[in-house]
Short mmCIF file of C-alpha atoms in Angstrom, two decimals:
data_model
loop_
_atom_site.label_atom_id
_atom_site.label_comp_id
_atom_site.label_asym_id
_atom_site.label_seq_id
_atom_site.Cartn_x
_atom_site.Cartn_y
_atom_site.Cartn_z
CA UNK A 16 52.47 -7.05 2.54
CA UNK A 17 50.78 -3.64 1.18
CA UNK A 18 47.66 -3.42 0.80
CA UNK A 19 46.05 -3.76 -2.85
CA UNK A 20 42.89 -0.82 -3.82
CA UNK A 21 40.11 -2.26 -5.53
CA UNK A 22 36.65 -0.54 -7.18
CA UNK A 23 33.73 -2.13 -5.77
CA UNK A 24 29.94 -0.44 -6.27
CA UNK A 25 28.16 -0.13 -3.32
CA UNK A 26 24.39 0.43 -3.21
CA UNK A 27 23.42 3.56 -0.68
CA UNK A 28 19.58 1.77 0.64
CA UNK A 29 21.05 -1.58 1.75
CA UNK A 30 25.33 -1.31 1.31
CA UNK A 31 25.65 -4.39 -1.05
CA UNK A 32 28.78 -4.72 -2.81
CA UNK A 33 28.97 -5.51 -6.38
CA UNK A 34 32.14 -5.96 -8.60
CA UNK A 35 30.40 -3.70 -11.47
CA UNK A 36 27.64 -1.20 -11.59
CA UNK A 37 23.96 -2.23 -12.01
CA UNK A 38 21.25 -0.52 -12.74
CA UNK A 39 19.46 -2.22 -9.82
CA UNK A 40 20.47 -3.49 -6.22
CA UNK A 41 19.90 -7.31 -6.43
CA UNK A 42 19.47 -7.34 -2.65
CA UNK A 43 17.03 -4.53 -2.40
CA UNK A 44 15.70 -4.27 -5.74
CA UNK A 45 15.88 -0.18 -5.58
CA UNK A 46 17.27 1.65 -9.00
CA UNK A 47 20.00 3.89 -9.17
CA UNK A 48 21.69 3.20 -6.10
CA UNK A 49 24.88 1.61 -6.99
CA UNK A 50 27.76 4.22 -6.11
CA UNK A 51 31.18 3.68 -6.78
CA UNK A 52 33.87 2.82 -4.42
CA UNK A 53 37.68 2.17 -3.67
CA UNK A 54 38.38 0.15 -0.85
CA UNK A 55 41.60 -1.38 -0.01
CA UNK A 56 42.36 -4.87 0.40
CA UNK A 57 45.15 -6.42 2.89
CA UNK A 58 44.01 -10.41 3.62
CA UNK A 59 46.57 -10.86 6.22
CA UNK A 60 45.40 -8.15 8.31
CA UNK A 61 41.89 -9.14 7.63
CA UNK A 62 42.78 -12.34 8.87
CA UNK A 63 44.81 -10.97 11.79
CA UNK A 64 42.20 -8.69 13.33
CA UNK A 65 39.53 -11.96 12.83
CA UNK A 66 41.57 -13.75 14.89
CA UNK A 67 42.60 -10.84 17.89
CA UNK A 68 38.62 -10.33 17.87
CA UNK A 69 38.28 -14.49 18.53
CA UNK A 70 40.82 -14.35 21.30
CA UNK A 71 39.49 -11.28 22.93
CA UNK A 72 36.02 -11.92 23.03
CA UNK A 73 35.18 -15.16 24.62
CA UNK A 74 31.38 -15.05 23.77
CA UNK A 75 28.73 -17.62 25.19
CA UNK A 76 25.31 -18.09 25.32
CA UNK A 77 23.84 -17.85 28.64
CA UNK A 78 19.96 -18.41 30.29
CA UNK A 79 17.93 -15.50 29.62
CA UNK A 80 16.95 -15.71 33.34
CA UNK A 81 20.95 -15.54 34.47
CA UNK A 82 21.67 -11.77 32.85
CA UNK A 83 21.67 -9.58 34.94
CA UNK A 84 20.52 -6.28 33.91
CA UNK A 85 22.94 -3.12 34.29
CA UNK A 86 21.62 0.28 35.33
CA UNK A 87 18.88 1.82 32.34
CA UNK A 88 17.66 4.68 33.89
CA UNK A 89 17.36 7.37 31.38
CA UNK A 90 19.27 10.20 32.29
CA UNK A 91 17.28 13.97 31.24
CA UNK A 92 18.47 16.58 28.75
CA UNK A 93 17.59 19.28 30.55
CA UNK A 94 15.21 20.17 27.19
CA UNK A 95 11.45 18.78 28.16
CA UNK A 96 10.54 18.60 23.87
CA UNK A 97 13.54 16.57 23.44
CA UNK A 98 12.75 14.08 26.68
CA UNK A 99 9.47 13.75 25.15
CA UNK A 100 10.47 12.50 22.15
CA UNK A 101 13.45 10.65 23.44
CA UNK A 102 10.78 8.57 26.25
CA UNK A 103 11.71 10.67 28.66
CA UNK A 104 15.66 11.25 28.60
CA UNK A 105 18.65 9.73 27.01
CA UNK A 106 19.29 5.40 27.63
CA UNK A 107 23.15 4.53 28.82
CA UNK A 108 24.80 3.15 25.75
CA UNK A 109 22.28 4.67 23.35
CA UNK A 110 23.30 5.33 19.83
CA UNK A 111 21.39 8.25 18.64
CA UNK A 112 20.95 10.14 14.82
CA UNK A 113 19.63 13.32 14.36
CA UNK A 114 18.95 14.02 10.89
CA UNK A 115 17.36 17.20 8.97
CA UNK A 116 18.22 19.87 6.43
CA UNK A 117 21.02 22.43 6.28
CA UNK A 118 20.24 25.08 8.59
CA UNK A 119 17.63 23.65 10.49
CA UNK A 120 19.00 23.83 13.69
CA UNK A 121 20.53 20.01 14.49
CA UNK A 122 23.78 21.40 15.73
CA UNK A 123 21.91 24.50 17.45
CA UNK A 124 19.58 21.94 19.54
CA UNK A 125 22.18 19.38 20.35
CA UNK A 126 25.18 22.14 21.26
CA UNK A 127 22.51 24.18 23.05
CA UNK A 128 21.30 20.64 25.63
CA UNK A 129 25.26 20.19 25.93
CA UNK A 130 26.07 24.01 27.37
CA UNK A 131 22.71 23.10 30.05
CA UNK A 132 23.24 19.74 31.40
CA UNK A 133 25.23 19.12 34.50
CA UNK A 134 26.84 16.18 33.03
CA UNK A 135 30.18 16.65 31.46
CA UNK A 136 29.96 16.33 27.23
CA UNK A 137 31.97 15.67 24.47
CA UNK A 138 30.99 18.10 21.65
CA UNK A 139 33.03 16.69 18.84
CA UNK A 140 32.84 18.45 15.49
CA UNK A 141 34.26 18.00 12.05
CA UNK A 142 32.67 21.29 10.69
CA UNK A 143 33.87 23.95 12.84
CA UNK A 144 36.69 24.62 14.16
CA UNK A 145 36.81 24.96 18.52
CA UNK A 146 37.09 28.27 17.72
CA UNK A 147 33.79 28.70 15.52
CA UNK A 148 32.00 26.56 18.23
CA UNK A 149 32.88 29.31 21.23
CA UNK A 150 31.06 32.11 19.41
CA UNK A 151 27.54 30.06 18.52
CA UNK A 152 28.08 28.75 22.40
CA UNK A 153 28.12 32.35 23.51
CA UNK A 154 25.28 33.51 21.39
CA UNK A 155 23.62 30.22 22.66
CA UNK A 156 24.11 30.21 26.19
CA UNK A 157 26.43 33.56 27.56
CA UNK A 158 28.51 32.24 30.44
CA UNK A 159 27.61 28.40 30.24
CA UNK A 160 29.47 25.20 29.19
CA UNK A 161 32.27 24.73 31.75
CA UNK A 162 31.44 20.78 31.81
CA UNK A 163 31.46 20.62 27.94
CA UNK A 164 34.26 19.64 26.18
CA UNK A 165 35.11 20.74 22.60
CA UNK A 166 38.12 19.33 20.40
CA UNK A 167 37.13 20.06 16.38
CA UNK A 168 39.02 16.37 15.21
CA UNK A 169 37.48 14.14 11.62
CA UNK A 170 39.72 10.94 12.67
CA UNK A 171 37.42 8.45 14.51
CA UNK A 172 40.18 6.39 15.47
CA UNK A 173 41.32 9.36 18.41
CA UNK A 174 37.83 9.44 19.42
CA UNK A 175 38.60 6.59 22.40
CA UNK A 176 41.62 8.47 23.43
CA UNK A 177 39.43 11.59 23.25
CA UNK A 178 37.12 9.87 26.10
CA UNK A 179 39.92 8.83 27.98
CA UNK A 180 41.23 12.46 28.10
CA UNK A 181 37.92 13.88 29.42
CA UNK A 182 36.11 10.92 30.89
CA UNK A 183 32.43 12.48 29.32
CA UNK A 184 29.10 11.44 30.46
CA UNK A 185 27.65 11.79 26.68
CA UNK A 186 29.50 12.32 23.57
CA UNK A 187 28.17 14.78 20.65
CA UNK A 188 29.82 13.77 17.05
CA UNK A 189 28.65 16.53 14.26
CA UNK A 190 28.42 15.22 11.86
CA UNK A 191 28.72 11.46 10.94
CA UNK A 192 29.38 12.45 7.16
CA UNK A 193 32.34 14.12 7.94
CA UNK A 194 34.38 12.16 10.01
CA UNK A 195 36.64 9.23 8.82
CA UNK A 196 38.45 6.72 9.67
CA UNK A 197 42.43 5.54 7.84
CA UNK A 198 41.01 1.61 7.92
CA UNK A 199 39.36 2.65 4.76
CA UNK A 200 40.68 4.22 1.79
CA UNK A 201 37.44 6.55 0.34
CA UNK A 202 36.75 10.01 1.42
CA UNK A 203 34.38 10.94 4.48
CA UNK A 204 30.67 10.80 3.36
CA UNK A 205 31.46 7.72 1.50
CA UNK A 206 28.87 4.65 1.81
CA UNK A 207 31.67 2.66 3.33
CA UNK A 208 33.24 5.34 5.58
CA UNK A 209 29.73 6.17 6.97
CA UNK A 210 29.10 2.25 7.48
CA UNK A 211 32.71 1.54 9.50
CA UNK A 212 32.60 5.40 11.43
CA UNK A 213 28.90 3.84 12.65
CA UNK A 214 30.26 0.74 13.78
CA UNK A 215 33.51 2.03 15.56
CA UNK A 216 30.92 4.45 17.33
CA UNK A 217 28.47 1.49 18.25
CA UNK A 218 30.98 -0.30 19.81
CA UNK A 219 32.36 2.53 21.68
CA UNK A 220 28.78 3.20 23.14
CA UNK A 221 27.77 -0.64 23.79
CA UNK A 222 31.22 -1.33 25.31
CA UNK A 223 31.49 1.49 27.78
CA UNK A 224 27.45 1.85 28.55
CA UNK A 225 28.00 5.50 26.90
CA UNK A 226 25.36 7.04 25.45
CA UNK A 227 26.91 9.07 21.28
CA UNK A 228 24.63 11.19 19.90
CA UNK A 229 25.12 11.85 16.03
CA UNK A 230 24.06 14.48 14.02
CA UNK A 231 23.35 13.37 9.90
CA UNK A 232 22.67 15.24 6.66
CA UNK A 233 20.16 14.09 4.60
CA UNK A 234 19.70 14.13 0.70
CA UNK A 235 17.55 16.17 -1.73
CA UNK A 236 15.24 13.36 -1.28
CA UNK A 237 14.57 14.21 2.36
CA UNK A 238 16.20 10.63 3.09
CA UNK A 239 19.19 10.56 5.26
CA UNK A 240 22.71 10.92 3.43
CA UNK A 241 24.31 7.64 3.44
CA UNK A 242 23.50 3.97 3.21
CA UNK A 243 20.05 2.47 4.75
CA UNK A 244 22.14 0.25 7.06
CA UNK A 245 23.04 4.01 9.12
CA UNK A 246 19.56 3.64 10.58
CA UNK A 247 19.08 -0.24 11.85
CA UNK A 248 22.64 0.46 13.08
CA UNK A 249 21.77 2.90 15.44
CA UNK A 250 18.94 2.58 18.63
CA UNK A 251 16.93 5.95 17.95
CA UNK A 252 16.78 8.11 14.54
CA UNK A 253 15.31 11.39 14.91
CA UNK A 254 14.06 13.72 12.21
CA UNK A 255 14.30 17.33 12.70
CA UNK A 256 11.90 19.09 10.34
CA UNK A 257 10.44 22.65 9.21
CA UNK A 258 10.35 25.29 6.34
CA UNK A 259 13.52 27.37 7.37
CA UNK A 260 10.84 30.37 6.31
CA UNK A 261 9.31 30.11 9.52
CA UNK A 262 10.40 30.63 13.00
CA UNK A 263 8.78 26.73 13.98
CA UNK A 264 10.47 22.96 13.87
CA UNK A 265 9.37 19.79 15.25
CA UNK A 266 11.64 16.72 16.02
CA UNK A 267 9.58 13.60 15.15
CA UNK A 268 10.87 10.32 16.23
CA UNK A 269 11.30 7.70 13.04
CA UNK A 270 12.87 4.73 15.67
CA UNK A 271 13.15 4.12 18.98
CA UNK A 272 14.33 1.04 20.48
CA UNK A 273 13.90 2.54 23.79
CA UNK A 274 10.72 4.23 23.58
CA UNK A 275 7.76 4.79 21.23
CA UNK A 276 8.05 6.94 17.85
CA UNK A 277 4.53 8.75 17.88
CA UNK A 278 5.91 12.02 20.46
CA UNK A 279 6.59 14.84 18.30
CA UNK A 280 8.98 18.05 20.01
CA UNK A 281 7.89 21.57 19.01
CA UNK A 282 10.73 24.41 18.92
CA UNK A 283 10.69 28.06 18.36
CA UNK A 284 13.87 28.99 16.58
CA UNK A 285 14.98 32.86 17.71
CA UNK A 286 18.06 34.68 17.65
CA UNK A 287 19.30 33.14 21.02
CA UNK A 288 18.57 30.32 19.60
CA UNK A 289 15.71 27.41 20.07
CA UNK A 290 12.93 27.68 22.42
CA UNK A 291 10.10 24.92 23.48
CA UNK A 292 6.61 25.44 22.68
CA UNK A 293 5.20 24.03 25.36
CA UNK A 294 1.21 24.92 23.93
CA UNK A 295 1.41 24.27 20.37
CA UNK A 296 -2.37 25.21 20.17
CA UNK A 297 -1.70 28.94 21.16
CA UNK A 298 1.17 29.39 18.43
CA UNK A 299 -0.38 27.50 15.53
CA UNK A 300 -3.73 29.79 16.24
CA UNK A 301 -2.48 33.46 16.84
CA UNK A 302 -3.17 35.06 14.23
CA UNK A 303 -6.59 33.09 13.60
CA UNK A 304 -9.35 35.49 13.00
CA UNK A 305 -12.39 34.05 12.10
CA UNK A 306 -14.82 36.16 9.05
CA UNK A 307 -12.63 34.93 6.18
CA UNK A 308 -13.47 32.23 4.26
CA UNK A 309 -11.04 29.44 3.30
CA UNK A 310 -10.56 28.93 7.00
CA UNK A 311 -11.30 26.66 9.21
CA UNK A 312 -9.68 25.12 12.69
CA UNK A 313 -8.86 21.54 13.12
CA UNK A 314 -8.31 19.62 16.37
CA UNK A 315 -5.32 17.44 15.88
CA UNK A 316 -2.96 15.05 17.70
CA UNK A 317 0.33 14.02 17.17
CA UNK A 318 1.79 11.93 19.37
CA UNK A 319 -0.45 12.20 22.89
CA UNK A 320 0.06 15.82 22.15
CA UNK A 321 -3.46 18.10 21.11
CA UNK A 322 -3.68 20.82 19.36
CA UNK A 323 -5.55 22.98 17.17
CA UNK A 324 -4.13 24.30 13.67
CA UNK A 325 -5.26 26.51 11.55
CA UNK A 326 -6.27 25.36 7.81
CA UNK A 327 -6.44 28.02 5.16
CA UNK A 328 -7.68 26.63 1.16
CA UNK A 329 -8.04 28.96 -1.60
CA UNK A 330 -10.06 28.14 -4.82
CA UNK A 331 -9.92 29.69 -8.04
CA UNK A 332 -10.62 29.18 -11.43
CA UNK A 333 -7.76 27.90 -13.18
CA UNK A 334 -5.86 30.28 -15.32
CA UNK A 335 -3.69 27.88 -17.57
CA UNK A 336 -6.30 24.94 -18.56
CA UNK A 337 -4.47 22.50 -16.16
CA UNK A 338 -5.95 22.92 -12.55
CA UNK A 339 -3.02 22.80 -9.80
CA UNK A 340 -2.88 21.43 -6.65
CA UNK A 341 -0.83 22.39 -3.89
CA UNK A 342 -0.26 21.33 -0.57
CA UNK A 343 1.72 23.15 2.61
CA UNK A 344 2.25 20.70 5.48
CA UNK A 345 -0.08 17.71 4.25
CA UNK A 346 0.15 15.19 2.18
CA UNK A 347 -1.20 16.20 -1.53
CA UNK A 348 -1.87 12.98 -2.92
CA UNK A 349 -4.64 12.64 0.10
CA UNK A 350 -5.69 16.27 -0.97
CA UNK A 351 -6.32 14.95 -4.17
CA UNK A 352 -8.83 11.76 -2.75
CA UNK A 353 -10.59 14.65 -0.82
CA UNK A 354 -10.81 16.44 -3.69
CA UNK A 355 -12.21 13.51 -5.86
CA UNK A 356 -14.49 12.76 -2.83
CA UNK A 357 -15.90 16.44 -2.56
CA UNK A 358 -16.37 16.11 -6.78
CA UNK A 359 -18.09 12.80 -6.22
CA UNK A 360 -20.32 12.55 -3.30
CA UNK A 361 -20.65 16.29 -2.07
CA UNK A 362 -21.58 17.64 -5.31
CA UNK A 363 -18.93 19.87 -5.53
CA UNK A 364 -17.66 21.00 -8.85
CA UNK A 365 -13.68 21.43 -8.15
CA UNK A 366 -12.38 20.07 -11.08
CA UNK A 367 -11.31 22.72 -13.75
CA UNK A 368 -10.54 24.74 -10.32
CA UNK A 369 -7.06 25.57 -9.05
CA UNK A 370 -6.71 23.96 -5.27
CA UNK A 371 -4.02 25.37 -2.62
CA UNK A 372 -3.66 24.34 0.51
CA UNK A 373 -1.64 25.66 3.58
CA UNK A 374 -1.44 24.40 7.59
CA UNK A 375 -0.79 28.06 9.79
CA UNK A 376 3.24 28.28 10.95
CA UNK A 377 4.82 25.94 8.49
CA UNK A 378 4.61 22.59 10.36
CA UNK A 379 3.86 19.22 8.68
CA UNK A 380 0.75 16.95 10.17
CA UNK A 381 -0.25 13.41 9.54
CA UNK A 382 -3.07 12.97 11.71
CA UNK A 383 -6.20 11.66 9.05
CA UNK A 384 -8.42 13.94 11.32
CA UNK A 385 -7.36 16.42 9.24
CA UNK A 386 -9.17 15.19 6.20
CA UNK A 387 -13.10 17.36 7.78
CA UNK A 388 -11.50 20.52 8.71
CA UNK A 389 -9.60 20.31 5.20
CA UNK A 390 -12.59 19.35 3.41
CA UNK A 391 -14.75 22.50 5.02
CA UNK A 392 -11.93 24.94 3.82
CA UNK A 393 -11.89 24.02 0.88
CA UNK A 394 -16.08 24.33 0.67
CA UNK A 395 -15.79 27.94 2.38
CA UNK A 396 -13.36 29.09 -0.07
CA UNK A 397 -15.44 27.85 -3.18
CA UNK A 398 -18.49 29.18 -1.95
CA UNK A 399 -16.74 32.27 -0.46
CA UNK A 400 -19.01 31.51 2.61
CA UNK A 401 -16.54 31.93 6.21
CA UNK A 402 -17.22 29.33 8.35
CA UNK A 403 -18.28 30.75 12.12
CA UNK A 404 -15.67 31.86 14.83
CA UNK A 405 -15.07 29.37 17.72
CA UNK A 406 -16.03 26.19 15.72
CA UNK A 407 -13.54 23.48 14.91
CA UNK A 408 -13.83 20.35 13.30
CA UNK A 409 -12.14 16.39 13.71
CA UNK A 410 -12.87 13.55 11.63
CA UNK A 411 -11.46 11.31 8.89
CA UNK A 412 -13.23 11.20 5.07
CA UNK A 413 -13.93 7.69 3.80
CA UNK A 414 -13.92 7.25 0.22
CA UNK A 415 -17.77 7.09 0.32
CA UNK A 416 -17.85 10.37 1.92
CA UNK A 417 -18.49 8.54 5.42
CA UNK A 418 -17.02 10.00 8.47
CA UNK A 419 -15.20 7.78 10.22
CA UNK A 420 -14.24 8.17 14.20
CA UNK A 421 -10.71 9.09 15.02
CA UNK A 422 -8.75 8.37 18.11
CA UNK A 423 -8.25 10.36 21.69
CA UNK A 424 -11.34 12.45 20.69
CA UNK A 425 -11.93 13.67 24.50
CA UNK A 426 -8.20 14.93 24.07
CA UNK A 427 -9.32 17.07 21.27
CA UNK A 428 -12.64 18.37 22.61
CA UNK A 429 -10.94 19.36 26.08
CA UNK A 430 -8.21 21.10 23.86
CA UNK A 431 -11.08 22.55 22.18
CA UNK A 432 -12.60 23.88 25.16
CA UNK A 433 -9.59 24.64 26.98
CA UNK A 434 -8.87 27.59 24.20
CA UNK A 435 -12.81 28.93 24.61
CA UNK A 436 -13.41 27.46 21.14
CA UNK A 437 -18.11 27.18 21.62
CA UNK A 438 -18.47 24.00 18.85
CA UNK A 439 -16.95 21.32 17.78
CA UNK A 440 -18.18 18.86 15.00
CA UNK A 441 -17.01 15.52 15.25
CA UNK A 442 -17.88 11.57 13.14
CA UNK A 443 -21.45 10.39 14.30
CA UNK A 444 -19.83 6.81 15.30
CA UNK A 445 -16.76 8.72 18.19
CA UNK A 446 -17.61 7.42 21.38
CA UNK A 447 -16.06 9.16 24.04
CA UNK A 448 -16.81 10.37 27.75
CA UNK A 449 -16.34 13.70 28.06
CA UNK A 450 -16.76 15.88 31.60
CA UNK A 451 -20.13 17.55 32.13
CA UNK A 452 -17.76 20.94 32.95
CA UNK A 453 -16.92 21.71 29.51
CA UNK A 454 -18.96 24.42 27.90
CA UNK A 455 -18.25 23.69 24.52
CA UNK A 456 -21.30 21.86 22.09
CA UNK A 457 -20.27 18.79 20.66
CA UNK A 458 -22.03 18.00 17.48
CA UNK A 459 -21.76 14.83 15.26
CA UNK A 460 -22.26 14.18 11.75
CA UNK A 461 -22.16 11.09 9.66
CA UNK A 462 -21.57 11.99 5.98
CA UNK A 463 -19.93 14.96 4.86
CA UNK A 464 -23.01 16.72 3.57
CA UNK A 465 -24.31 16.24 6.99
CA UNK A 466 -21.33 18.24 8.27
CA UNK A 467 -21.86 20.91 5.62
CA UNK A 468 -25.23 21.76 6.66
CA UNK A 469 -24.01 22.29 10.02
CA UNK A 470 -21.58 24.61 9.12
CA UNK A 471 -23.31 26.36 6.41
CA UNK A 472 -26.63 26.23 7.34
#
């Protein structure tokens, strides 16, 4: 019997299905996310393939105590940033998304672990041709990749005989968005070919214990193309981020069944292509010159990674009536609470004042330890009053202009030290236990004015 085409609308957070458009999901309550959708309809062989997948699968419940656990051990990517913020290699059977902008560098990092490692790959692509992929693998890597395996194919439904063909170790698919798969009558990038593509390569990695690493788009929202389902489908999603002005990205783990999600990856991204920045703290202060004001130097983690940044402010009076803010790698509605507490309990007049702020090469940081060093470059620049070479700063601004303690602070003050930085100011309440070695003078401070007077006195 053919098949019969119907028009559902599909919301892109959660996939529901609705038989006309709404303005919002009923299952997720989000707005504007119902997208239209033909899908075809063929009962019998919905009903035939329920019943093959009964008599193929006999499926029991078993003891906990009675499974018997299959070989996990992670196997390495031959890139130490990526390990890191994989847990220390890839999992057999391990679904994996890499997401980021255009031009980033997802296919760069992924094709670049595939020409190094021993194991034998699959480097499936529905963007470039085989042909394409030879010249970035020789610009890449010059004389490497005789265990990967290219074919340039969008029809998931080969991908098994693909694997049979090469027998591979790990299998690359760039990108999910553009393959497809003839079970579904919509074009690739659709809600509902991204949700069956996902699931065909699911079962493919659960079923042979083989780990599929994908590579995803995201929107203009900075959310990853495609329906929220993608990412509880798969076992790790990783973010590649940057500003493609600069030469620095960092992969940040979002989920990780397998490992833990606060490890961030820093790369260098250069003509041969990307390189791992093994001491963050050297890159993100070499061109740090202390003398100028707006500047100061924060000690920050991310991850169990330290590091020191460098955070440039610039004051002004503002030129249009309406002050701006502006952020570069931190969170601007938190520069506007520092700003309200500076107005409020430092004394600082900020308000008709234009505020821009800027983290040194181009790399986003969450760390609340932030919030001092921030705080003192923005004073500096106001006052036009350069804070002292070889002093750097850690602690987190409480809405009362408290300093409150932050975590790992020996990390930070041996970082600190390590880099021949002489002070550090840290909250009065951090209780560490620091080596009697280091040379550097820790200082404490309990309020923010407290802080200020040991900077500016």
């Amino acid at each position: 019997m053919p098949s019969k085409q119907k028009i559902v609308y599909v919301c892109n957070e959660c996939g529901a299905e609705s038989p006309k458009w709404l303005g919002r999901c009923p299952q997720c309550g989000e707005w504007n996310t119902m997208q239209e959708e033909t899908v075809s309809v063929d009962k019998s062989s919905a009903v035939s393939r329920m019943a093959q997948a009964a008599l193929l699968h006999d499926v029991r419940a078993v003891p906990l105590t009675s499974v018997e656990v299959k070989d996990t051990r992670r196997s390495s990517t031959a890139n130490g940033e990526l390990d890191r913020v994989l847990g220390g290699g890839i999992v057999p059977g391990a679904l994996i998304l890499i997401g980021g902008e255009p031009g980033i560098g997802k296919s760069t990092l992924v094709l670049q672990m595939a020409l190094t490692l021993p194991s034998r790959v699959l480097y499936v692509s529905g963007e470039e041709s085989v042909g394409q992929i030879k010249v970035r693998a020789d610009r890449l890597c010059p004389g490497g990749g005789d265990n990967c395996m290219v074919v340039s194919d969008t029809m998931i439904d080969r991908l098994a005989q693909h694997i049979d063909d090469t027998h591979p170790e790990i299998v690359v698919v760039d990108s999910i968005q553009t393959v497809q798969t003839e079970r579904i009558d919509s074009l690739p990038g659709s809600i509902s070919q991204i949700k069956e593509c996902t699931a065909v390569l699911m079962h493919l990695a659960k079923s042979r214990n083989l780990p599929i690493i994908l590579i995803g788009h995201i929107n203009k929202d900075g959310q990853l193309a495609g329906p929220k389902v993608l990412e509880h489908m798969v076992d790790v999603v990783l973010q590649f981020e940057g500003d493609r002005n600069h030469l620095y990205r960092i992969l940040r783990g979002i989920k990780n069944r397998f490992g833990s999600t606060n490890e961030i990856g820093i790369f260098e991204m250069m003509g041969c292509g990307l390189r791992e920045v093994v001491n963050p703290s050297e890159m993100l202060l070499s061109a740090y010159a202390g003398g100028l004001s707006g500047i100061s130097v924060a000690a920050a983690i991310e991850g169990l990674r330290p590091f020191l940044i460098e955070t440039q402010a610039l004051v002004s009076t503002a030129a249009y009536g309406t002050p701006q803010r502006s952020a570069m790698g931190f969170d601007v509605r938190r520069l506007n609470m520092l700003l309200a507490v500076l107005e409020k309990r430092a004394g600082f007049k900020i308000a008709s004042k234009d505020v821009f702020l800027n983290l040194a090469g181009g790399i986003k940081v969450q760390d609340t330890a932030l919030d001092l060093p921030i705080a003192a470059a923005i004073i500096s620049s106001g006052t036009d009053i350069a804070i002292q070479q070889g002093v750097c700063l850690a602690g987190e601004v409480g809405l009362s202009g408290e300093l409150r303690p932050v975590s790992r602070v020996e990390q930070r003050i041996s970082e600190a030290a390590k880099l021949g930085f002489r002070r550090i100011i840290i909250p009065e309440q951090s209780r560490f236990a620091v080596s009697d070695k280091l040379t550097i003078q820790i200082e404490r401070a309990a309020q923010l004015s407290d802080a200020f007077r040991l900077l500016f006195a």
